[in-house]
Coordinates of C-alpha atoms and ligand atoms in Angstrom, one line a residue:
X114 CA 69.9 89.1 67.3
X115 CA 73.3 90.6 67.8
X116 CA 73.1 93.5 70.2
X117 CA 74.8 96.8 69.2
X118 CA 76.1 99.7 71.0
X119 CA 74.0 102.9 70.9
X120 CA 75.0 104.9 67.8
X121 CA 77.0 108.2 68.3
X122 CA 73.9 110.1 67.4
X123 CA 72.0 108.7 70.4
X124 CA 71.4 111.4 73.1
X125 CA 72.8 110.4 76.5
X126 CA 71.3 112.1 79.6
X127 CA 73.1 112.3 82.9
X128 CA 71.1 113.0 86.0
X129 CA 73.1 114.0 89.1
X130 CA 76.2 115.8 88.0
X131 CA 78.5 115.3 90.9
X132 CA 81.8 113.5 90.8
X133 CA 80.4 110.4 89.1
X134 CA 77.7 112.0 86.8
X135 CA 80.2 114.6 85.5
X136 CA 82.8 111.8 84.8
X137 CA 80.3 109.7 82.9
X138 CA 79.1 112.7 80.9
X139 CA 82.7 113.3 80.0
X140 CA 83.2 109.8 78.7
X141 CA 80.0 109.8 76.6
X142 CA 80.8 113.2 75.1
X143 CA 84.3 112.1 74.3
X144 CA 82.9 109.1 72.6
X145 CA 80.9 111.3 70.3
X146 CA 77.4 111.5 71.8
X147 CA 75.2 114.6 72.4
X148 CA 75.0 114.6 76.3
X149 CA 72.4 116.4 78.3
X150 CA 73.1 117.0 82.0
X151 CA 70.5 117.7 84.7
X152 CA 70.9 118.2 88.5
X153 CA 68.2 119.4 90.9
X154 CA 70.7 121.7 92.6
X155 CA 70.4 125.0 90.7
X156 CA 73.5 125.8 88.6
X157 CA 75.1 122.4 89.3
X158 CA 74.7 121.0 85.8
X159 CA 76.1 124.2 84.2
X160 CA 79.0 124.1 86.5
X161 CA 79.6 120.4 85.6
X162 CA 79.5 121.3 81.9
X163 CA 82.1 124.0 82.5
X164 CA 84.2 121.6 84.5
X165 CA 84.2 118.9 81.9
X166 CA 85.1 121.4 79.1
X167 CA 88.0 122.4 81.3
X168 CA 89.0 118.7 81.4
X169 CA 88.8 118.5 77.6
X170 CA 91.1 121.6 77.4
X171 CA 93.6 120.1 79.8
X172 CA 93.6 116.9 77.7
X173 CA 94.2 119.0 74.6
X174 CA 97.0 120.9 76.4
X175 CA 98.7 117.6 77.2
X176 CA 98.3 116.5 73.5
X177 CA 95.9 113.7 74.3
X178 CA 93.1 115.3 72.2
X179 CA 93.4 117.7 69.3
X180 CA 92.1 121.2 70.1
X181 CA 89.4 120.6 67.5
X182 CA 88.3 117.3 69.2
X183 CA 88.3 119.0 72.6
X184 CA 86.2 121.9 71.3
X185 CA 83.8 119.4 69.5
X186 CA 83.4 117.2 72.6
X187 CA 82.8 120.2 74.8
X188 CA 80.2 121.5 72.4
X189 CA 78.3 118.2 72.7
X190 CA 77.5 118.9 76.3
X191 CA 74.3 120.8 77.3
X192 CA 73.1 121.6 80.7
X193 CA 69.3 121.5 81.0
X194 CA 66.9 123.0 83.5
X195 CA 64.1 120.5 83.7
X196 CA 63.6 116.7 83.4
X197 CA 61.2 117.4 80.6
X198 CA 64.1 118.5 78.5
X199 CA 65.4 114.9 78.4
X200 CA 62.5 113.6 76.2
X201 CA 64.8 112.7 73.3
X202 CA 67.3 110.7 75.3
X203 CA 68.2 107.2 74.2
X204 CA 69.8 106.4 77.5
X205 CA 69.4 108.1 80.9
X206 CA 72.2 107.4 83.4
X207 CA 71.4 108.3 87.0
X208 CA 74.1 109.3 89.4
X209 CA 72.1 111.1 92.1
X210 CA 72.1 110.6 95.9
X211 CA 72.4 107.0 97.0
X212 CA 68.8 106.5 98.2
X213 CA 66.3 104.0 97.0
X214 CA 63.3 106.3 97.2
X215 CA 65.0 109.1 95.3
X216 CA 66.1 106.8 92.6
X217 CA 62.7 105.2 92.2
X218 CA 60.9 108.6 92.1
X219 CA 63.4 109.9 89.4
X220 CA 62.9 106.9 87.1
X221 CA 59.1 106.9 87.6
X222 CA 59.0 110.6 86.6
X223 CA 61.2 109.8 83.6
X224 CA 58.9 107.1 82.4
X225 CA 56.3 109.9 81.7
X226 CA 58.8 111.9 79.7
X227 CA 61.1 109.7 77.6
X228 CA 60.2 107.4 74.6
X229 CA 59.5 103.7 74.9
X230 CA 62.9 102.8 73.5
X231 CA 64.8 104.8 76.0
X232 CA 67.1 102.8 78.3
X233 CA 67.7 103.5 82.0
X234 CA 71.1 103.0 83.7
X235 CA 71.8 103.5 87.4
X236 CA 75.2 104.1 88.7
X237 CA 74.3 102.9 92.2
X238 CA 77.1 101.0 94.0
X239 CA 75.0 99.4 96.7
X240 CA 71.3 99.6 96.1
X241 CA 69.5 96.6 94.5
X242 CA 68.8 97.2 90.8
X243 CA 65.8 94.8 91.2
X244 CA 64.4 97.0 94.0
X245 CA 64.8 100.3 92.0
X246 CA 63.1 98.5 89.1
X247 CA 60.1 97.4 91.2
X248 CA 58.7 100.9 91.1
X249 CA 58.8 101.2 87.3
X250 CA 56.1 100.4 84.8
X251 CA 58.7 98.8 82.6
X252 CA 61.6 97.6 84.9
X253 CA 63.0 95.5 82.0
X254 CA 64.6 98.6 80.5
X255 CA 66.6 99.4 83.7
X256 CA 70.1 98.0 84.4
X257 CA 73.0 99.0 86.6
X258 CA 75.8 100.8 84.8
X259 CA 78.4 101.0 87.6
X260 CA 81.4 103.1 86.9
X261 CA 84.4 103.4 89.2
X262 CA 85.9 106.6 90.5
X263 CA 87.4 108.5 88.7
X264 CA 85.2 107.4 85.9
X265 CA 87.2 108.8 83.0
X266 CA 90.3 106.9 84.2
X267 CA 89.0 103.6 85.5
X268 CA 88.4 101.0 82.8
X269 CA 85.8 98.8 84.5
X270 CA 82.0 99.1 84.2
X271 CA 79.8 96.6 86.0
X272 CA 76.7 95.9 83.9
X273 CA 74.2 94.9 86.6
X274 CA 71.1 92.9 85.7
X275 CA 68.1 93.1 88.1
X276 CA 65.6 90.3 88.1
X277 CA 63.4 92.0 85.6
X278 CA 66.2 93.5 83.4
X279 CA 65.8 92.3 79.8
X280 CA 69.1 90.6 78.6
X281 CA 68.9 92.7 75.4
X282 CA 69.1 95.8 77.5
X283 CA 72.2 94.5 79.5
X284 CA 73.8 93.6 76.1
X285 CA 73.2 97.0 74.6
X286 CA 74.7 98.7 77.7
X287 CA 77.6 96.3 77.6
X288 CA 78.3 97.0 73.9
X289 CA 77.9 100.8 74.5
X290 CA 80.3 100.8 77.5
X291 CA 82.8 98.8 75.3
X292 CA 82.4 101.4 72.5
X293 CA 83.2 104.1 75.0
X294 CA 86.6 102.4 75.6
X295 CA 85.7 100.7 78.9
X296 CA 85.8 97.1 79.8
X297 CA 82.3 96.0 80.8
X298 CA 81.6 93.0 82.9
X299 CA 78.1 91.4 83.3
X300 CA 76.9 90.8 86.9
X301 CA 73.7 90.2 88.7
X302 CA 72.0 92.5 91.2
X303 CA 73.5 91.0 94.4
X304 CA 75.0 92.7 97.4
X305 CA 78.2 94.6 96.4
X306 CA 77.9 93.3 92.8
X307 CA 81.4 92.0 92.0
X308 CA 84.1 94.5 93.1
X309 CA 82.6 95.7 96.4
X310 CA 81.9 92.1 97.4
X311 CA 85.1 90.4 96.3
X312 CA 87.3 93.2 97.7
X313 CA 86.0 92.9 101.3
X314 CA 88.7 90.4 102.4
X315 CA 91.4 92.7 101.3
X316 CA 90.4 95.1 104.1
X317 CA 89.0 92.5 106.5
X318 CA 92.0 90.1 106.7
X319 CA 94.3 93.0 107.2
X320 CA 92.2 94.4 110.0
X321 CA 92.1 91.0 111.6
X322 CA 95.9 90.6 111.3
X323 CA 96.3 94.0 112.9
X324 CA 93.9 93.1 115.6
X325 CA 95.8 89.9 116.4
X326 CA 99.1 91.7 116.6
X327 CA 100.6 90.1 113.6
X328 CA 102.5 93.2 112.6
X329 CA 101.8 97.0 112.5
X330 CA 100.0 98.9 109.7
X331 CA 103.1 100.1 108.0
X332 CA 104.7 96.7 107.9
X333 CA 101.5 95.0 106.8
X334 CA 101.1 97.5 104.0
X335 CA 104.7 97.1 102.9
X336 CA 104.3 93.3 102.7
X337 CA 101.1 93.5 100.7
X338 CA 102.9 95.9 98.2
X339 CA 106.3 94.3 98.0
X340 CA 105.4 90.6 98.3
X341 CA 101.8 90.8 97.1
X342 CA 102.3 93.2 94.3
X343 CA 99.3 95.3 95.3
X344 CA 99.6 99.0 94.3
X345 CA 98.5 100.1 97.8
X346 CA 98.5 98.3 101.1
X347 CA 95.2 97.8 102.8
X348 CA 95.6 100.5 105.5
X349 CA 96.8 103.2 103.3
X350 CA 94.1 102.3 100.8
X351 CA 91.4 102.5 103.5
X352 CA 92.8 105.8 104.7
X353 CA 92.5 107.1 101.1
X354 CA 89.0 105.8 100.5
X355 CA 87.9 107.2 103.9
X356 CA 86.8 104.9 106.8
X357 CA 83.3 106.3 106.9
X358 CA 82.8 105.2 103.3
X359 CA 84.7 101.9 103.5
X360 CA 83.1 100.9 106.7
X361 CA 79.6 101.8 105.4
X362 CA 80.2 99.5 102.3
X363 CA 81.4 96.6 104.6
X364 CA 78.3 97.1 106.8
X365 CA 75.9 97.2 103.9
X366 CA 77.3 94.0 102.3
X367 CA 77.4 92.3 105.7
X368 CA 73.8 93.1 106.5
X369 CA 72.6 92.5 102.9
X370 CA 74.0 88.9 103.3
X371 CA 72.0 88.6 106.6
X372 CA 75.1 89.1 108.7
X373 CA 77.2 86.3 107.1
X374 CA 80.4 86.1 109.2
X375 CA 82.4 86.2 105.9
X376 CA 81.7 90.0 106.0
X377 CA 81.7 90.8 109.7
X378 CA 82.9 94.4 110.1
X379 CA 85.9 95.2 112.3
X380 CA 85.7 96.9 115.7
X381 CA 89.0 98.6 114.9
X382 CA 87.5 100.4 111.9
X383 CA 84.3 101.1 113.8
X384 CA 86.4 102.9 116.4
X385 CA 88.2 105.0 113.8
X386 CA 84.8 106.0 112.4
X387 CA 83.5 106.8 116.0
X388 CA 86.5 109.0 116.6
X389 CA 86.1 110.8 113.3
X390 CA 89.5 109.6 112.1
X391 CA 88.3 109.1 108.5
X392 CA 91.7 109.0 106.9
X393 CA 93.4 111.4 104.6
X394 CA 90.4 113.7 104.4
X395 CA 90.2 114.3 108.1
X396 CA 94.0 114.4 108.6
X397 CA 94.2 111.2 110.5
X398 CA 93.2 107.5 110.0
X399 CA 95.6 104.6 110.5
X400 CA 98.3 107.2 109.6
X401 CA 98.6 110.9 110.3
X402 CA 98.4 113.3 107.4
X403 CA 98.7 116.7 109.1
X404 CA 101.6 119.0 108.1
X405 CA 104.9 117.7 109.5
X406 CA 103.5 114.2 110.2
X407 CA 106.3 111.6 109.7
X408 CA 105.0 108.4 108.0
X409 CA 105.9 105.3 110.1
X410 CA 108.4 102.9 108.5
X411 CA 107.8 99.3 107.9
X412 CA 109.8 97.1 110.4
X413 CA 112.5 94.9 109.0
X414 CA 114.7 92.4 110.8
X415 CA 118.2 93.5 111.8
X416 CA 121.0 92.2 109.5
X417 CA 122.0 88.6 110.1
X418 CA 125.0 86.7 108.7
X419 CA 124.7 84.4 105.7
X420 CA 124.0 80.9 107.1
X421 CA 126.5 78.1 106.4
X422 CA 124.4 75.2 105.1
X423 CA 121.6 75.7 102.7
X424 CA 119.5 72.9 101.2
X425 CA 116.6 73.8 98.9
X426 CA 114.0 71.1 98.5
X427 CA 111.6 70.2 95.7
X428 CA 110.4 71.9 92.6
X429 CA 107.8 74.3 93.9
X430 CA 107.7 77.9 92.5
X431 CA 109.2 79.1 95.7
X432 CA 112.0 76.5 95.8
X433 CA 112.9 77.2 92.2
X434 CA 112.9 81.0 92.7
X435 CA 115.0 80.6 95.9
X436 CA 117.5 78.4 94.0
X437 CA 117.7 80.9 91.2
X438 CA 118.2 83.8 93.4
X439 CA 120.9 82.0 95.3
X440 CA 122.6 81.1 92.0
X441 CA 122.4 84.8 90.9
X442 CA 124.2 85.8 94.1
X443 CA 126.7 82.9 93.8
X444 CA 125.6 81.6 97.2
X445 CA 126.5 77.9 97.6
X446 CA 123.5 75.6 98.2
X447 CA 122.5 72.1 97.4
X448 CA 119.2 70.7 96.2
X449 CA 117.3 68.0 98.1
X450 CA 114.1 66.0 97.7
X451 CA 112.5 65.9 101.1
X452 CA 109.0 64.6 101.0
X453 CA 107.5 66.6 104.0
X454 CA 106.8 69.7 101.9
X455 CA 109.7 71.7 103.3
X456 CA 111.1 74.4 101.0
X457 CA 114.5 74.6 102.6
X458 CA 116.7 73.6 105.5
X459 CA 119.0 76.4 106.5
X460 CA 121.5 75.4 109.2
X461 CA 119.1 73.9 111.8
X462 CA 116.0 75.8 110.6
X463 CA 113.3 74.2 108.5
X464 CA 111.3 76.5 106.2
X465 CA 107.8 75.8 104.9
X466 CA 105.4 77.8 102.8
X467 CA 102.4 78.8 105.0
X468 CA 99.4 76.4 104.6
X469 CA 97.0 78.3 106.9
X470 CA 98.2 76.7 110.1
X471 CA 100.3 78.6 112.6
X472 CA 104.0 77.7 112.8
X473 CA 103.5 76.4 116.3
X474 CA 100.7 74.1 115.2
X475 CA 102.8 72.9 112.4
X476 CA 105.8 72.3 114.6
X477 CA 103.7 70.2 116.9
X478 CA 102.4 68.2 113.9
X479 CA 105.8 67.6 112.3
X480 CA 107.9 67.3 115.4
X481 CA 110.3 69.9 114.2
X482 CA 110.8 72.7 116.9
X483 CA 112.7 75.0 114.5
X484 CA 109.8 75.3 112.1
X485 CA 109.5 78.7 110.2
X486 CA 106.9 79.7 107.8
X487 CA 107.2 82.0 104.8
X488 CA 104.4 84.0 103.1
X489 CA 103.1 83.8 99.5
X490 CA 104.5 86.3 97.0
X491 CA 103.1 87.3 93.6
X492 CA 106.5 86.6 92.1
X493 CA 109.2 85.2 94.3
X494 CA 111.8 86.2 91.7
X495 CA 111.0 89.8 92.3
X496 CA 109.8 90.1 95.9
X497 CA 111.8 92.7 97.9
X498 CA 110.1 92.0 101.3
X499 CA 108.4 89.0 102.7
X500 CA 106.6 88.0 105.9
X501 CA 108.1 85.2 108.1
X502 CA 106.9 83.5 111.3
X503 CA 108.4 81.1 113.7
X504 CA 107.0 78.5 116.0
X505 CA 106.9 79.3 119.7
X506 CA 110.0 77.4 120.9
X507 CA 111.9 77.9 117.7
X508 CA 115.6 78.7 118.5
X509 CA 116.8 82.3 117.9
X510 CA 119.6 80.9 115.9
X511 CA 117.2 79.2 113.5
X512 CA 115.3 82.4 113.0
X513 CA 118.5 84.2 112.4
X514 CA 119.6 81.6 109.8
X515 CA 116.4 82.1 107.7
X516 CA 116.5 85.9 108.0
X517 CA 120.2 85.9 107.0
X518 CA 119.5 83.8 103.9
X519 CA 116.6 86.0 102.8
X520 CA 118.6 89.2 103.4
X521 CA 121.5 87.8 101.3
X522 CA 119.0 87.5 98.4
X523 CA 118.0 91.2 98.8
X524 CA 114.8 90.5 100.6
X525 CA 113.7 92.5 103.6
X526 CA 112.1 90.3 106.3
X527 CA 109.0 91.2 108.2
X528 CA 108.9 88.9 111.2
X529 CA 105.2 88.5 112.1
X530 CA 103.7 87.1 115.3
X531 CA 102.7 83.5 114.8
X532 CA 99.4 84.1 113.0
X533 CA 98.0 81.4 110.7
X534 CA 98.2 82.1 106.9
X535 CA 100.4 85.2 107.2
X536 CA 99.4 88.1 105.1
X537 CA 99.5 87.6 101.3
X538 CA 98.5 83.9 101.4
X539 CA 95.6 84.5 103.7
X540 CA 94.4 87.5 101.8
X541 CA 94.7 85.9 98.3
X542 CA 92.9 82.7 99.6
X543 CA 90.0 84.7 100.9
X544 CA 89.8 86.9 97.8
X545 CA 89.7 83.8 95.6
X546 CA 87.1 82.2 98.0
X547 CA 84.8 85.2 97.6
X548 CA 85.3 85.4 93.8
X549 CA 84.6 81.6 93.6
X550 CA 81.4 82.1 95.6
X551 CA 80.3 84.9 93.3
X552 CA 80.9 82.6 90.3
X553 CA 79.2 79.7 92.0
X554 CA 76.2 81.9 92.7
X555 CA 76.0 83.0 89.0
X556 CA 76.9 86.6 89.9
X557 CA 79.5 86.7 87.2
X558 CA 81.9 84.4 85.2
X559 CA 85.4 83.6 86.4
X560 CA 86.8 85.9 83.7
X561 CA 84.4 88.6 84.8
X562 CA 85.4 88.3 88.4
X563 CA 89.2 88.5 87.5
X564 CA 88.7 91.4 85.1
X565 CA 86.6 93.3 87.6
X566 CA 89.3 93.0 90.3
X567 CA 92.2 93.9 88.0
X568 CA 90.4 96.9 86.4
X569 CA 88.1 98.1 89.2
X570 CA 90.6 98.0 92.1
X571 CA 93.9 97.5 90.2
X572 CA 94.8 94.1 91.7
X573 CA 98.1 92.8 90.1
X574 CA 96.3 89.6 89.1
X575 CA 92.7 88.3 89.2
X576 CA 92.1 86.3 92.4
X577 CA 91.0 83.2 90.5
X578 CA 93.9 83.2 88.1
X579 CA 96.1 83.8 91.2
X580 CA 94.5 80.8 93.0
X581 CA 95.1 78.7 89.8
X582 CA 98.8 79.7 89.8
X583 CA 99.2 78.9 93.5
X584 CA 97.3 75.7 93.0
X585 CA 93.7 75.2 94.0
X586 CA 94.6 72.3 96.4
X587 CA 96.9 74.7 98.3
X588 CA 94.3 77.4 98.5
X589 CA 91.7 74.9 99.7
X590 CA 94.1 73.6 102.4
X591 CA 94.8 77.2 103.6
X592 CA 91.1 77.9 103.9
X593 CA 90.4 74.6 105.6
X594 CA 93.2 75.2 108.1
X595 CA 92.1 78.7 108.8
X596 CA 88.6 77.5 109.4
X597 CA 89.9 74.8 111.7
X598 CA 92.2 77.2 113.6
X599 CA 89.6 79.9 114.2
X600 CA 86.5 77.7 114.3
X601 CA 84.7 80.4 112.4
X602 CA 82.3 80.1 109.5
X603 CA 84.1 83.1 107.9
X604 CA 86.7 80.8 106.4
X605 CA 84.3 78.2 105.1
X606 CA 85.4 76.9 101.6
X607 CA 83.5 77.9 98.6
X608 CA 81.7 74.9 97.1
X609 CA 83.1 75.8 93.7
X610 CA 86.8 75.5 95.0
X611 CA 85.9 72.2 96.6
X612 CA 84.4 70.9 93.3
X613 CA 87.4 72.1 91.2
X614 CA 89.8 70.4 93.5
X615 CA 87.8 67.2 93.5
X616 CA 87.8 67.4 89.7
X617 CA 91.5 68.3 89.4
X618 CA 90.5 71.4 87.5
X619 CA 91.5 75.1 87.5
X620 CA 89.3 78.2 87.0
X621 CA 91.1 79.1 83.8
X622 CA 92.0 76.0 81.8
X623 CA 94.6 76.7 79.2
Ligands
NAI138 P1 77.7 113.5 94.5 O1 77.2 113.8 95.8 O2 79.1 114.0 94.1 O3 76.7 113.9 93.3 C1 75.3 113.7 93.4 C2 74.6 114.8 92.6 O4 73.3 114.4 92.4 C3 74.6 116.1 93.3 O5 75.1 117.1 92.4 C4 73.2 116.3 93.7 O6 72.8 117.7 93.7 C5 72.4 115.5 92.6 N1 71.1 115.0 93.0 C6 70.8 114.5 94.2 N2 69.5 114.1 94.2 C7 69.0 114.4 93.0 C8 67.8 114.3 92.3 N3 66.8 113.7 92.9 N4 67.7 114.7 91.0 C9 68.7 115.3 90.4 N5 69.9 115.5 91.0 C10 70.1 115.0 92.2 O7 77.7 111.9 94.4 P2 78.6 110.8 93.6 O8 79.8 110.5 94.4 O9 78.8 111.4 92.2 O10 77.6 109.6 93.6 C11 76.5 109.5 92.8 C12 76.0 108.0 92.7 O11 77.1 107.3 92.1 C13 75.6 107.4 93.9 O12 74.5 106.5 93.6 C14 76.8 106.7 94.4 O13 76.6 105.6 95.2 C15 77.4 106.2 93.0 N6 78.8 105.9 93.0 C16 79.7 106.7 93.6 C17 81.1 106.4 93.5 C18 82.1 107.3 94.2 O14 83.2 106.8 94.4 N7 81.8 108.4 94.6 C19 81.6 105.2 92.8 C20 80.5 104.5 92.0 C21 79.2 104.8 92.2

């Protein structure tokens, strides 16, 4: 049977009319449903209705809705005083306090009120849908319907199936979310679902890089934005989310996976939480936000002269982009075919793409003292800043030659301490590793994982598509080298990445 979205005539009930519940009610009313709102705090539901009507009026004032449509959508919202007023609901979405017992009690009470066909959705971001369902007489009608904040603007909805969720129910919710203009993605009820699990390395690797003195926050943020193409760097993003919230999510995913070292929380973030430095909302996090606070600048290398001799080697994406940018600037260079993986020789410096080893480790292995490593970029043709590291023992003149070359191409250079994997490469490898494990453990499909990260947290590219573009053997090698360097299980390679490499396949075959 083909599942269908709930018809516009179906009554949608929202319970818990805070930030998320009100946002979801707005979406359902805009899509044409009668929407009933209930909150156990007196006056909260009525206040939410007034707030949503105000949003519709604003959209009308901006020309995004006709005044008639705004009026009609607002008129479809009703605040109710008692749960018993929700008897005619076709779907009840719960966005109350994030507590298992409260959510179980609510759905148990609803089972006595609503009809047999009524579906239940929970907007929980961290509680097991299976566990919520365990208290119900009919857990098969419950699924997670996980919106992202702010719900009216964020496209992603995770449709979360618990162990008892009937596939038909997940399919109806999927079709309904799509009919509301969202991009739904199926997932299973596992810790963090997709987004809150796969995103962990974005914060964790940055915190580790900071802890190891790779660079300061402003420089790391700038590299992730300008080379990685991420909308926000990890430190400014954590400051925005709030360290209390971000740290709690990390802790909850970590403990739900029985303290898997993949997710080990950071002492640096623990200390911010201990200090009450929650980020923007408390006036201080990694950065200061009080009036008059001056944001720190990213550090860039001082200007260096253009080097004399430039040889670009091989046909990698990086080598081709370097060559192209040199041509655009009319900078003389020659092409070479060295077989040791070098990207370029610049005067007496030899430049490689990071492979997850430190520059010093690599210099020792290849016998080239003047070994320098460059980071991954989303698009080398457009990157305006990049991280660079040099082997201990590399001559200052060799560093200056590479810096001078990159500067001549319009690229700011962030010189990092000699940490393995630099910033973008290490982060992308770990994001892809986590997404691969989620796929391998049947949490979601590769397409679902990528869509979730693009639409739930605005990544410039899905991690698996990105890993395909870099080359899975390269990603595998980076992870293997990080695992070897640190000797930590955190960097163990996903079995699915291993198998894809053995089979010579990509996540997305074209
Ligand atoms: P909130 O605190 O803004 O709103 C919760 C509302 O639920 C309050 O108005 C409260 O009075 C009401 N409430 C609490 N217990 C109730 C009960 N037993 N019956 C009826 N109403 C009750 O919280 P927010 O941020 O809207 O979160 C709600 C849910 O959505 C939580 O499960 C949260 O984990 C989840 N979520 C939150 C996101 C966020 O960024 N804030 C993102 C995605 C999911």
